[in-house]
Short mmCIF file of C-alpha atoms in Angstrom, two decimals:
data_model
loop_
_atom_site.label_atom_id
_atom_site.label_comp_id
_atom_site.label_asym_id
_atom_site.label_seq_id
_atom_site.Cartn_x
_atom_site.Cartn_y
_atom_site.Cartn_z
CA MET W 77 0.00 0.00 0.00
CA THR W 78 1.18 3.54 -0.68
CA ASP W 79 0.53 6.57 1.51
CA SER W 80 0.19 8.92 -1.48
CA LEU W 81 -3.37 7.91 -2.25
CA PRO W 82 -5.65 10.89 -2.89
CA PRO W 83 -8.55 11.34 -0.48
CA PRO W 84 -11.67 9.69 -1.86
CA SER W 85 -14.78 11.64 -2.70
CA ILE W 86 -16.64 12.85 0.38
CA GLU W 87 -20.02 13.12 -1.28
CA LEU W 88 -21.11 9.74 0.08
CA GLU W 89 -24.11 8.49 1.95
CA SER W 90 -22.31 5.47 3.39
CA LEU W 91 -19.08 3.56 3.49
CA GLU W 92 -20.29 1.34 0.65
CA GLY W 93 -19.40 4.05 -1.83
CA VAL W 94 -15.72 3.95 -0.83
CA ARG W 95 -14.32 0.65 -2.02
CA GLY W 96 -10.60 0.04 -2.22
CA ALA W 97 -8.13 -2.81 -2.33
CA ARG W 98 -7.84 -2.86 1.47
CA ARG W 99 -9.82 -5.24 3.63
CA LEU W 100 -11.96 -3.53 6.24
CA LEU W 101 -13.28 -5.80 9.00
CA ALA W 102 -15.79 -4.63 11.58
CA VAL W 103 -16.43 -6.36 14.91
CA GLY W 104 -19.57 -5.37 16.80
CA GLY W 105 -23.21 -6.24 17.13
CA GLY W 106 -25.32 -6.26 20.23
CA ARG W 107 -24.50 -6.30 23.91
CA GLY W 108 -21.40 -5.00 25.64
CA GLY W 109 -19.01 -7.26 27.49
CA VAL W 110 -19.30 -10.28 25.20
CA GLY W 111 -15.74 -10.14 23.83
CA LYS W 112 -15.85 -7.87 20.78
CA SER W 113 -12.61 -6.15 21.76
CA LEU W 114 -10.98 -9.53 22.42
CA ILE W 115 -11.84 -10.73 18.90
CA ALA W 116 -10.89 -7.43 17.23
CA GLN W 117 -7.54 -7.11 19.02
CA ASN W 118 -6.38 -10.62 18.31
CA LEU W 119 -7.59 -10.62 14.70
CA ALA W 120 -5.40 -7.56 14.20
CA VAL W 121 -2.46 -9.30 15.90
CA TYR W 122 -2.92 -12.41 13.73
CA PHE W 123 -2.88 -10.40 10.49
CA ALA W 124 0.21 -8.49 11.66
CA GLN W 125 1.96 -11.77 12.45
CA LEU W 126 1.33 -12.76 8.82
CA GLY W 127 3.50 -9.80 7.82
CA LYS W 128 0.65 -7.49 6.89
CA SER W 129 0.28 -3.83 7.80
CA VAL W 130 -2.72 -3.50 10.11
CA VAL W 131 -4.64 -0.61 11.66
CA LEU W 132 -6.86 -1.34 14.66
CA VAL W 133 -9.54 1.34 15.06
CA ASP W 134 -11.21 1.91 18.45
CA CYS W 135 -14.71 3.04 17.56
CA ASP W 136 -16.36 2.12 20.88
CA PRO W 137 -18.44 5.15 21.96
CA THR W 138 -19.06 3.75 25.46
CA GLY W 139 -15.40 3.76 26.47
CA ALA W 140 -12.45 3.66 24.10
CA ASN W 141 -9.79 1.69 25.95
CA ILE W 142 -8.40 -0.80 23.45
CA HIS W 143 -4.96 0.78 23.95
CA THR W 144 -4.85 -0.66 27.47
CA GLN W 145 -4.62 -4.22 26.18
CA PHE W 146 -1.38 -3.32 24.41
CA GLY W 147 0.16 -1.72 27.49
CA LEU W 148 -0.18 1.79 26.05
CA ASN W 149 -1.14 4.96 27.85
CA ALA W 150 -4.24 6.86 26.80
CA LEU W 151 -3.96 9.88 24.54
CA SER W 152 -4.91 13.18 26.09
CA TYR W 153 -6.55 14.32 22.85
CA PRO W 154 -8.96 12.54 20.48
CA PRO W 155 -8.11 11.85 16.83
CA PRO W 156 -9.41 14.57 14.49
CA ILE W 157 -12.80 13.98 12.94
CA ASP W 158 -12.42 16.59 10.23
CA GLY W 159 -9.29 17.68 8.43
CA PRO W 160 -6.83 16.19 5.97
CA LEU W 161 -5.75 12.54 5.93
CA GLU W 162 -2.27 13.45 7.18
CA GLU W 163 -3.68 14.57 10.55
CA LEU W 164 -5.49 11.27 10.98
CA MET W 165 -2.30 9.37 10.14
CA LYS W 166 -0.41 11.29 12.84
CA SER W 167 -2.87 9.88 15.38
CA LEU W 168 -1.81 6.28 14.64
CA VAL W 169 0.00 4.78 17.63
CA PRO W 170 2.46 1.94 16.96
CA THR W 171 2.31 -1.13 19.20
CA SER W 172 4.80 -3.76 20.31
CA VAL W 173 3.45 -6.02 17.54
CA PRO W 174 5.39 -5.24 14.34
CA GLY W 175 3.12 -3.92 11.61
CA LEU W 176 0.20 -3.14 13.93
CA SER W 177 -0.89 0.41 14.77
CA ILE W 178 -3.85 1.64 16.77
CA LEU W 179 -6.16 4.52 15.98
CA PRO W 180 -7.48 5.22 19.50
CA GLY W 181 -10.86 6.69 20.26
CA PRO W 182 -11.65 9.69 22.48
CA HIS W 183 -10.54 8.87 26.02
CA ASP W 184 -11.31 10.95 29.12
CA ALA W 185 -12.77 13.69 26.93
CA ILE W 186 -14.15 16.71 28.80
CA GLU W 187 -17.25 16.61 26.61
CA PRO W 188 -18.76 13.48 25.08
CA PRO W 189 -17.81 12.95 21.43
CA LEU W 190 -20.04 14.68 18.92
CA GLN W 191 -22.59 12.60 17.08
CA LEU W 192 -21.52 12.34 13.47
CA ARG W 193 -24.13 13.61 11.05
CA ALA W 194 -24.57 12.09 7.62
CA GLY W 195 -22.08 14.28 5.74
CA ARG W 196 -19.53 14.36 8.56
CA LYS W 197 -19.78 10.65 9.10
CA SER W 198 -19.22 9.83 5.43
CA ARG W 199 -16.11 12.02 5.39
CA TRP W 200 -14.71 10.31 8.49
CA LEU W 201 -15.43 6.82 7.14
CA ALA W 202 -13.93 7.74 3.77
CA ARG W 203 -10.72 8.89 5.42
CA LEU W 204 -10.56 5.65 7.40
CA ARG W 205 -10.66 3.76 4.11
CA ALA W 206 -7.83 5.92 2.79
CA LEU W 207 -5.41 4.96 5.55
CA PRO W 208 -2.56 2.93 4.01
CA CYS W 209 -2.77 -0.62 5.37
CA ASP W 210 -3.49 -4.18 4.28
CA TYR W 211 -6.09 -4.85 6.97
CA MET W 212 -8.20 -2.44 8.96
CA VAL W 213 -10.03 -3.90 11.96
CA VAL W 214 -12.69 -1.68 13.55
CA ASP W 215 -13.89 -2.37 17.09
CA VAL W 216 -17.39 -0.95 16.64
CA GLY W 217 -18.52 -1.34 20.24
CA PRO W 218 -21.96 -2.34 21.56
CA GLY W 219 -25.39 -1.17 20.48
CA HIS W 220 -26.96 -0.43 17.13
CA SER W 221 -26.42 3.29 16.59
CA ASN W 222 -26.43 4.55 13.02
CA LEU W 223 -22.64 4.83 13.01
CA ALA W 224 -22.24 1.24 14.25
CA LEU W 225 -24.70 -0.03 11.67
CA ASP W 226 -23.08 1.90 8.81
CA VAL W 227 -19.61 0.60 9.66
CA MET W 228 -20.85 -2.99 9.97
CA LEU W 229 -22.92 -2.87 6.78
CA GLY W 230 -20.15 -1.18 4.81
CA ALA W 231 -17.30 -3.44 5.91
CA ASP W 232 -15.83 -6.11 3.67
CA LEU W 233 -16.62 -8.60 6.43
CA ALA W 234 -18.67 -7.81 9.55
CA ILE W 235 -18.50 -10.02 12.64
CA CYS W 236 -21.14 -10.06 15.36
CA VAL W 237 -19.95 -11.45 18.70
CA THR W 238 -22.22 -12.98 21.33
CA VAL W 239 -22.04 -15.31 24.32
CA PRO W 240 -24.37 -18.24 25.13
CA GLU W 241 -26.59 -16.14 27.40
CA PRO W 242 -30.17 -14.98 26.71
CA PRO W 243 -29.51 -11.20 27.05
CA ALA W 244 -26.61 -11.34 24.58
CA ILE W 245 -28.55 -13.47 22.09
CA GLU W 246 -31.53 -11.12 22.30
CA ALA W 247 -29.22 -8.16 21.60
CA THR W 248 -27.78 -9.97 18.55
CA TYR W 249 -31.22 -10.55 17.04
CA ARG W 250 -32.11 -6.91 17.77
CA PHE W 251 -28.97 -5.83 15.94
CA MET W 252 -29.99 -7.92 12.92
CA ARG W 253 -33.41 -6.25 12.82
CA ALA W 254 -31.83 -2.81 13.16
CA ALA W 255 -29.31 -3.60 10.41
CA PHE W 256 -32.10 -4.52 8.00
CA ARG W 257 -34.03 -1.36 8.88
CA ARG W 258 -30.93 0.77 8.29
CA LYS W 259 -30.19 -1.01 5.00
CA LEU W 260 -33.73 -0.46 3.76
CA ARG W 261 -33.85 3.20 4.77
CA ARG W 262 -30.55 3.89 3.02
CA ALA W 263 -31.87 2.24 -0.15
CA LEU W 264 -34.91 4.57 -0.06
CA VAL W 265 -33.09 7.75 0.96
CA ARG W 266 -33.99 9.43 -2.37
CA ASP W 267 -37.56 8.11 -2.46
CA ARG W 268 -39.33 10.10 0.24
CA TYR W 269 -42.76 8.64 -0.52
CA ARG W 270 -41.75 5.01 -0.07
CA LEU W 271 -39.59 5.89 2.90
CA SER W 272 -42.64 7.41 4.56
CA LEU W 273 -44.56 4.18 3.84
CA VAL W 274 -41.86 2.18 5.62
CA ASP W 275 -41.86 4.53 8.62
CA ARG W 276 -45.66 4.47 8.83
CA THR W 277 -45.74 0.67 8.65
CA MET W 278 -43.18 0.42 11.44
CA LYS W 279 -45.23 2.76 13.62
CA GLU W 280 -48.29 0.61 13.03
CA ILE W 281 -46.33 -2.48 14.10
CA GLY W 282 -45.22 -0.56 17.18
CA ARG W 283 -41.73 -2.04 17.59
CA LEU W 284 -38.60 -2.91 15.67
CA PRO W 285 -39.99 -5.70 13.44
CA SER W 286 -38.28 -8.67 11.92
CA PRO W 287 -37.51 -8.30 8.20
CA ILE W 288 -40.13 -10.84 7.12
CA GLU W 289 -42.77 -9.29 9.37
CA LEU W 290 -42.12 -5.85 7.88
CA ILE W 291 -42.06 -7.20 4.32
CA ARG W 292 -45.41 -8.95 4.79
CA SER W 293 -46.91 -5.70 6.07
CA LEU W 294 -45.44 -3.72 3.16
CA ALA W 295 -46.77 -6.27 0.66
CA ARG W 296 -50.33 -5.33 1.64
CA VAL W 297 -49.58 -1.69 0.80
CA ASP W 298 -47.07 -1.70 -2.06
CA ARG W 299 -45.98 -4.94 -3.66
CA THR W 300 -43.06 -3.34 -5.50
CA LEU W 301 -41.79 -1.85 -2.24
CA ALA W 302 -42.03 -5.27 -0.59
CA GLU W 303 -39.98 -6.76 -3.44
CA LEU W 304 -37.33 -4.10 -2.92
CA ALA W 305 -37.29 -4.72 0.85
CA TRP W 306 -36.91 -8.47 0.25
CA ALA W 307 -33.92 -7.84 -2.02
CA GLU W 308 -32.32 -5.58 0.62
CA ALA W 309 -32.81 -8.28 3.27
CA HIS W 310 -30.73 -10.64 1.15
CA ARG W 311 -27.96 -8.06 0.88
CA VAL W 312 -27.46 -8.03 4.66
CA HIS W 313 -24.61 -10.48 5.26
CA LEU W 314 -22.99 -10.72 8.69
CA TYR W 315 -20.96 -13.41 10.44
CA LEU W 316 -21.32 -14.69 13.99
CA ALA W 317 -18.68 -15.73 16.55
CA VAL W 318 -19.70 -17.16 19.93
CA ASN W 319 -17.41 -16.39 22.86
CA GLN W 320 -17.03 -18.18 26.21
CA THR W 321 -18.39 -21.54 25.11
CA ARG W 322 -18.41 -24.30 27.71
CA VAL W 323 -20.65 -27.22 26.65
CA ARG W 324 -21.54 -28.93 23.36
CA THR W 325 -24.71 -26.92 22.78
CA ASP W 326 -22.67 -23.72 23.06
CA LEU W 327 -20.49 -24.88 20.16
CA GLU W 328 -23.60 -25.41 18.02
CA LEU W 329 -25.22 -22.10 18.96
CA ALA W 330 -23.75 -20.15 16.02
CA GLY W 331 -25.00 -22.72 13.51
CA TRP W 332 -28.45 -22.75 15.06
CA MET W 333 -28.72 -18.96 15.08
CA SER W 334 -27.55 -18.87 11.47
CA THR W 335 -30.32 -21.29 10.44
CA LEU W 336 -32.95 -19.39 12.41
CA CYS W 337 -31.96 -16.01 10.96
CA LYS W 338 -32.24 -17.27 7.40
CA ARG W 339 -35.57 -18.99 8.09
CA HIS W 340 -37.35 -16.40 10.25
CA TYR W 341 -35.62 -13.16 9.22
CA GLY W 342 -34.52 -13.81 5.64
CA VAL W 343 -31.05 -12.36 6.36
CA ALA W 344 -27.63 -14.03 6.48
CA LEU W 345 -25.85 -14.45 9.81
CA ASP W 346 -23.31 -17.11 8.93
CA GLU W 347 -21.40 -19.15 11.47
CA LEU W 348 -17.74 -18.08 11.80
CA GLY W 349 -16.54 -20.00 14.85
CA TRP W 350 -16.35 -20.02 18.62
CA VAL W 351 -13.92 -19.21 21.43
CA GLU W 352 -13.84 -21.57 24.40
CA HIS W 353 -14.00 -20.32 27.97
CA ASP W 354 -10.36 -20.07 29.05
CA ASP W 355 -8.77 -18.51 32.13
CA THR W 356 -5.79 -17.43 30.06
CA VAL W 357 -8.01 -14.71 28.56
CA TRP W 358 -8.45 -12.77 31.78
CA LEU W 359 -4.82 -13.44 32.70
CA SER W 360 -3.73 -11.78 29.44
CA VAL W 361 -6.01 -8.84 30.21
CA ARG W 362 -4.41 -8.49 33.63
CA ARG W 363 -0.99 -8.49 31.97
CA ARG W 364 -2.12 -5.91 29.37
CA ARG W 365 -1.01 -8.12 26.48
CA PRO W 366 -3.03 -9.51 23.54
CA LEU W 367 -3.94 -13.17 23.96
CA LEU W 368 -2.07 -14.30 20.83
CA VAL W 369 1.09 -12.69 22.23
CA ASP W 370 0.69 -13.66 25.89
CA SER W 371 -0.66 -17.24 25.54
CA PRO W 372 -0.46 -18.27 21.87
CA THR W 373 -0.88 -22.00 22.64
CA SER W 374 -3.99 -21.65 24.82
CA LYS W 375 -7.35 -23.05 23.76
CA ALA W 376 -8.90 -19.62 23.27
CA ALA W 377 -5.91 -18.43 21.22
CA ARG W 378 -6.20 -21.40 18.87
CA ASN W 379 -9.93 -20.81 18.51
CA ILE W 380 -9.28 -17.19 17.55
CA GLU W 381 -6.58 -18.26 15.11
CA ARG W 382 -9.07 -20.52 13.40
CA ILE W 383 -11.57 -17.66 13.16
CA ALA W 384 -8.82 -15.45 11.73
CA ARG W 385 -7.87 -18.12 9.19
CA ARG W 386 -11.48 -18.29 8.04
CA VAL W 387 -11.57 -14.51 7.74
CA VAL W 388 -8.45 -14.65 5.54
CA ALA W 389 -10.10 -17.30 3.37
CA LEU W 390 -13.34 -15.33 3.08
CA THR W 391 -11.59 -12.07 2.17
CA ALA W 392 -9.14 -13.64 -0.28
CA PRO W 393 -9.38 -12.12 -3.76
CA LYS W 394 -11.82 -14.11 -5.81
CA GLN W 395 -14.28 -13.62 -8.61
CA GLU W 396 -17.45 -12.18 -7.16
CA THR W 397 -20.79 -13.44 -8.32
CA ALA W 398 -23.96 -11.44 -8.14
CA GLU W 399 -26.17 -12.52 -5.28
CA MET W 400 -29.81 -12.48 -6.26
CA ALA W 401 -32.68 -12.74 -3.85
CA PRO W 402 -35.33 -15.38 -4.52
CA PRO W 403 -38.66 -14.01 -5.77
CA LEU W 404 -40.91 -12.63 -3.06
CA MET W 405 -44.16 -13.66 -4.70
CA GLY W 406 -44.64 -17.04 -6.34
CA THR W 407 -44.81 -17.19 -10.10
CA GLY W 408 -46.10 -19.96 -12.26
CA GLY W 409 -47.41 -21.99 -9.35
CA ALA W 410 -44.16 -21.76 -7.39
CA PRO W 411 -44.53 -21.10 -3.68
CA SER W 412 -43.91 -17.61 -2.32
CA SER W 413 -40.61 -17.02 -0.53
CA LEU W 414 -42.62 -15.83 2.48
CA ASP W 415 -44.77 -18.96 2.63
CA PRO W 416 -44.01 -21.56 5.33
CA PRO W 417 -41.15 -23.84 4.19
CA ASP W 418 -41.87 -27.33 2.93
CA HIS W 419 -41.17 -30.39 5.08
CA TYR W 420 -37.69 -30.90 3.64
CA ALA W 421 -36.72 -27.29 4.32
CA VAL W 422 -38.12 -27.51 7.85
CA LEU W 423 -35.77 -30.39 8.65
CA GLY W 424 -32.91 -29.02 6.56
CA VAL W 425 -32.59 -32.11 4.33
CA GLY W 426 -32.81 -32.79 0.61
CA ARG W 427 -35.54 -34.67 -1.23
CA SER W 428 -33.26 -37.66 -1.68
CA SER W 429 -32.51 -38.03 2.06
CA ASN W 430 -32.94 -41.48 3.57
CA ASP W 431 -34.70 -42.35 6.83
CA GLU W 432 -31.54 -42.19 8.94
CA GLU W 433 -30.69 -38.69 7.66
CA ILE W 434 -34.24 -37.57 8.38
CA ARG W 435 -34.04 -38.90 11.95
CA ARG W 436 -30.76 -37.10 12.60
CA ALA W 437 -32.13 -33.87 11.13
CA PHE W 438 -35.29 -34.20 13.26
CA LYS W 439 -33.19 -34.57 16.41
CA ARG W 440 -31.19 -31.48 15.51
CA GLN W 441 -34.28 -29.37 14.80
CA ARG W 442 -35.89 -30.45 18.07
CA GLU W 443 -32.77 -29.16 19.84
CA VAL W 444 -32.91 -25.89 17.93
CA TYR W 445 -36.59 -25.31 18.75
CA ALA W 446 -36.47 -26.75 22.27
CA THR W 447 -38.65 -24.98 24.82
CA GLY W 448 -36.44 -22.59 26.72
CA GLY W 449 -33.60 -23.05 24.22
CA LEU W 450 -30.94 -20.37 23.84
CA ALA W 451 -31.09 -20.03 20.06
CA THR W 452 -34.78 -18.98 20.00
CA THR W 453 -34.43 -16.38 22.78
CA SER W 454 -36.56 -13.35 21.82
CA LEU W 455 -36.84 -14.68 18.26
CA LEU W 456 -40.13 -16.53 18.75
CA ASP W 457 -42.86 -16.12 21.34
CA ASP W 458 -44.53 -19.13 22.97
CA SER W 459 -47.19 -19.43 20.26
CA GLU W 460 -44.68 -19.17 17.39
CA LEU W 461 -42.36 -21.65 19.10
CA GLY W 462 -45.22 -24.12 19.51
CA ASN W 463 -46.11 -23.77 15.83
CA ALA W 464 -42.48 -24.31 14.82
CA GLN W 465 -42.26 -27.45 16.97
CA ALA W 466 -45.50 -28.74 15.43
CA ARG W 467 -44.11 -28.20 11.90
CA VAL W 468 -40.95 -30.13 12.79
CA ASP W 469 -43.02 -33.04 14.18
CA GLU W 470 -45.31 -33.05 11.15
CA ALA W 471 -42.36 -33.03 8.75
CA HIS W 472 -40.75 -35.93 10.61
CA ASP W 473 -43.92 -38.04 10.67
CA THR W 474 -44.72 -37.35 7.01
CA LEU W 475 -41.29 -38.03 5.57
CA LEU W 476 -40.75 -41.25 7.52
CA ASP W 477 -44.01 -42.74 6.24
CA PRO W 478 -43.40 -43.94 2.63
CA VAL W 479 -47.06 -43.57 1.60
CA ARG W 480 -47.50 -40.10 3.10
CA ARG W 481 -44.14 -38.98 1.75
CA ARG W 482 -45.02 -40.07 -1.78
CA ALA W 483 -48.36 -38.27 -1.63
CA TYR W 484 -46.72 -35.16 -0.17
CA ASP W 485 -44.06 -35.07 -2.89
CA LEU W 486 -46.66 -35.37 -5.65
CA SER W 487 -48.79 -32.57 -4.20
CA THR W 488 -45.92 -30.21 -3.32
CA PHE W 489 -43.55 -30.81 -6.23
CA PRO W 490 -45.71 -31.29 -9.35
CA GLU W 491 -42.60 -31.49 -11.54
CA PRO W 492 -40.40 -34.13 -9.92
CA ASP W 493 -38.10 -34.34 -12.93
CA ALA W 494 -37.22 -30.65 -12.80
CA PRO W 495 -33.54 -30.01 -12.02
CA PRO W 496 -32.99 -29.14 -8.36
CA LEU W 497 -32.20 -25.56 -7.47
CA VAL W 498 -28.61 -24.95 -6.44
CA GLY W 499 -28.65 -23.36 -3.00
CA ALA W 500 -26.06 -21.30 -1.20
CA ILE W 501 -23.33 -22.95 0.82
CA ALA W 502 -24.70 -23.63 4.29
CA ARG W 503 -21.45 -22.76 6.09
CA PRO W 504 -19.47 -20.41 3.82
CA ALA W 505 -16.75 -19.65 6.39
CA LEU W 506 -15.99 -23.34 6.90
CA ALA W 507 -16.09 -24.01 3.15
CA ALA W 508 -13.71 -21.12 2.42
CA GLU W 509 -11.32 -22.32 5.13
CA GLN W 510 -11.33 -25.86 3.76
CA LEU W 511 -10.58 -24.69 0.22
CA MET W 512 -7.68 -22.58 1.44
CA LEU W 513 -6.23 -25.41 3.55
CA GLN W 514 -6.65 -27.96 0.77
CA SER W 515 -4.77 -25.67 -1.61
CA GLU W 516 -1.92 -25.32 0.91
CA LEU W 517 -1.81 -29.07 1.65
CA ALA W 518 -1.58 -29.90 -2.05
CA ARG W 519 1.80 -28.15 -2.03
CA GLU W 520 2.95 -29.41 1.38
CA ILE W 521 2.18 -33.15 1.25
CA GLY W 522 4.38 -35.38 -0.86
CA PRO W 523 6.14 -38.76 -0.71
CA ASP W 524 8.82 -37.39 1.67
CA THR W 525 6.56 -35.33 3.93
CA GLU W 526 7.16 -35.63 7.65
CA PHE W 527 3.80 -35.70 9.41
CA SER W 528 3.70 -33.68 12.62
CA GLY W 529 0.82 -33.03 14.99
CA PRO W 530 0.06 -29.57 13.54
CA LEU W 531 0.09 -31.02 10.01
CA LEU W 532 -2.38 -33.74 11.02
CA ARG W 533 -4.62 -31.09 12.56
CA LYS W 534 -4.42 -29.07 9.34
CA VAL W 535 -5.45 -32.12 7.31
CA ARG W 536 -8.37 -32.76 9.66
CA GLU W 537 -9.57 -29.17 9.50
CA SER W 538 -9.24 -29.12 5.70
CA GLN W 539 -11.81 -31.93 5.62
CA GLY W 540 -14.16 -30.21 8.10
CA ILE W 541 -13.84 -33.01 10.65
CA GLU W 542 -14.05 -32.40 14.39
CA ILE W 543 -12.09 -34.38 16.97
CA VAL W 544 -15.32 -35.57 18.58
CA GLU W 545 -16.32 -37.27 15.32
CA ILE W 546 -13.00 -39.12 15.02
CA SER W 547 -13.17 -40.17 18.66
CA SER W 548 -16.66 -41.64 18.27
CA ARG W 549 -15.68 -43.61 15.15
CA THR W 550 -12.20 -44.83 16.11
CA LYS W 551 -12.82 -45.18 19.88
CA ILE W 552 -9.63 -43.18 20.57
CA SER W 553 -10.25 -40.81 23.44
CA LYS W 554 -10.52 -37.11 22.67
CA ALA W 555 -7.67 -36.37 25.10
CA HIS W 556 -5.31 -38.69 23.21
CA LEU W 557 -6.28 -37.19 19.83
CA VAL W 558 -5.62 -33.70 21.16
CA ALA W 559 -2.26 -34.87 22.54
CA LEU W 560 -1.33 -36.30 19.13
CA GLU W 561 -2.07 -32.99 17.39
CA GLU W 562 -0.41 -30.83 20.03
CA GLU W 563 2.53 -33.24 20.39
CA THR W 564 2.21 -33.32 24.16
CA TYR W 565 3.80 -36.74 24.38
CA ASP W 566 3.59 -36.89 28.18
CA ASN W 567 -0.18 -37.22 27.83
CA LEU W 568 0.10 -40.25 25.54
CA PRO W 569 0.34 -43.91 26.60
CA ALA W 570 3.13 -46.33 25.68
CA ILE W 571 4.45 -46.10 22.13
CA VAL W 572 2.88 -49.43 21.15
CA TYR W 573 -0.54 -47.82 21.70
CA VAL W 574 0.49 -44.57 20.01
CA ARG W 575 1.43 -46.59 16.92
CA GLY W 576 -2.13 -47.89 16.69
CA PHE W 577 -3.62 -44.45 17.34
CA VAL W 578 -1.61 -42.90 14.52
CA MET W 579 -2.54 -45.70 12.11
CA GLU W 580 -6.27 -45.31 12.82
CA LEU W 581 -6.09 -41.53 12.58
CA ALA W 582 -4.27 -41.71 9.23
CA LYS W 583 -6.85 -44.11 7.84
CA TYR W 584 -9.71 -41.86 8.94
CA LEU W 585 -8.05 -38.85 7.30
CA ARG W 586 -7.42 -40.86 4.10
CA LEU W 587 -3.63 -40.55 4.38
CA ASP W 588 -0.94 -43.17 3.81
CA PRO W 589 -0.94 -44.98 7.20
CA ALA W 590 2.60 -46.34 6.78
CA GLN W 591 4.13 -42.95 5.95
CA VAL W 592 2.23 -41.14 8.70
CA GLN W 593 3.16 -43.76 11.31
CA ARG W 594 6.83 -43.90 10.30
CA THR W 595 7.44 -40.13 10.21
CA TYR W 596 5.31 -39.25 13.24
CA LEU W 597 6.91 -41.88 15.50
CA ARG W 598 10.41 -40.92 14.29
CA ARG W 599 9.65 -37.31 15.17
CA MET W 600 8.31 -38.41 18.55
CA ARG W 601 11.43 -40.45 19.37
CA GLU W 602 13.76 -37.61 18.36
CA LYS W 603 11.92 -35.11 20.54
CA ASN W 604 11.83 -37.48 23.50
CA ALA W 605 15.55 -38.18 23.11
CA SER W 606 16.37 -34.48 23.08
#
């Protein structure tokens, strides 16, 4: 990047008008105290450790203190909001991490920071984009103010962070509703008549509605406006990371919320990953050092590294394809996109699924829509939750009965020979990570490759396989599999057992068992001898 770039045009309504080669990542969404600063700080550290130039922006209006985590003292003056780019660049503070600088927010200001109006805000955001760096990570802070929404919606990749607690999940869903409202209002900023229709409809609803609820209300007034709103809903694309996970259901929370947002809101909140509860996090805060610097081998640090790797894969240069929203109203006998989903969509299976796949999908959906479940907090009331549970039960009973399933297919899909529609990737972050890892492994693995624990973990992650799955199939304990990958040989049994573990693991990962066993055990003996 060069620092001689001319300032971009300031006649902008949002950050979306200022696109450059840099990657701007925003971390925010919802409640305070869930770990947004933790994710933002360590993402910035990870990118800097890759040799990239990184700027970490503290945009938290409730208390800008991201400098503290790097052992820096607060500035006595806030960065300039107006003025040339050179003044903003002078406010960058270098950190102990090579390549990483911080743009701090107002700290201990005598007066609270001014609210940025539309023109002022666009100028400030445009100058942020003009800062010379490879990655810019913005810690947006909590809440859903217009500035927070504009930064998140205009970023190359926006990450919402939550924890497995009802208040935090409720705040995340509220942020999604506010993001759609902001997106729709910006699309209608030059159409005062339709904008007034949207505002009037929202007042009639009496609260911040879900996208589908608002679109259904608009469809009764102006069908064209409802079509436009439906298209804007499909342009909202955020990612979700769950912090402080402890139990299995916490690990699945992001996937469940992603499914529920697509089904009940019509917007994308794709699963990005999770960060396990780890005492090393608060220890690193006490030491005023980023987690990836203070405890790089901790569980939480490795979780954040995996999130960062997925971010790199998602933001890698690639050919962009136009994303089109499905039709709002049915045409030619096709069901409307706002109609209740069919039985296959309810269970999340395809029309060719067998009975065992249907049973597994039914069990998963019953967990998602469980009474008192975390994922449905504030999303559905008791009546809506009961209806959703009834649809899941009906889909299960219908599809497991061959006669009823045949009759249902004939009545619902009158053209069974029609080619199936190609849907979007269910977990785009995981798919992007796998493609990136597979490309790297194609260059790394050969006939003379020495297989180490980290390389075996990389192969496993490239195939989207979790340790729990391998443990259940091979009967090797999870602790021993983790010890193999981390090369903590003291936690492994005698070498005769390790030989069998490595053979079974290599077979499961579709590697050459003889080569993996020979090189891994040789590496193990050499390390033990030293």
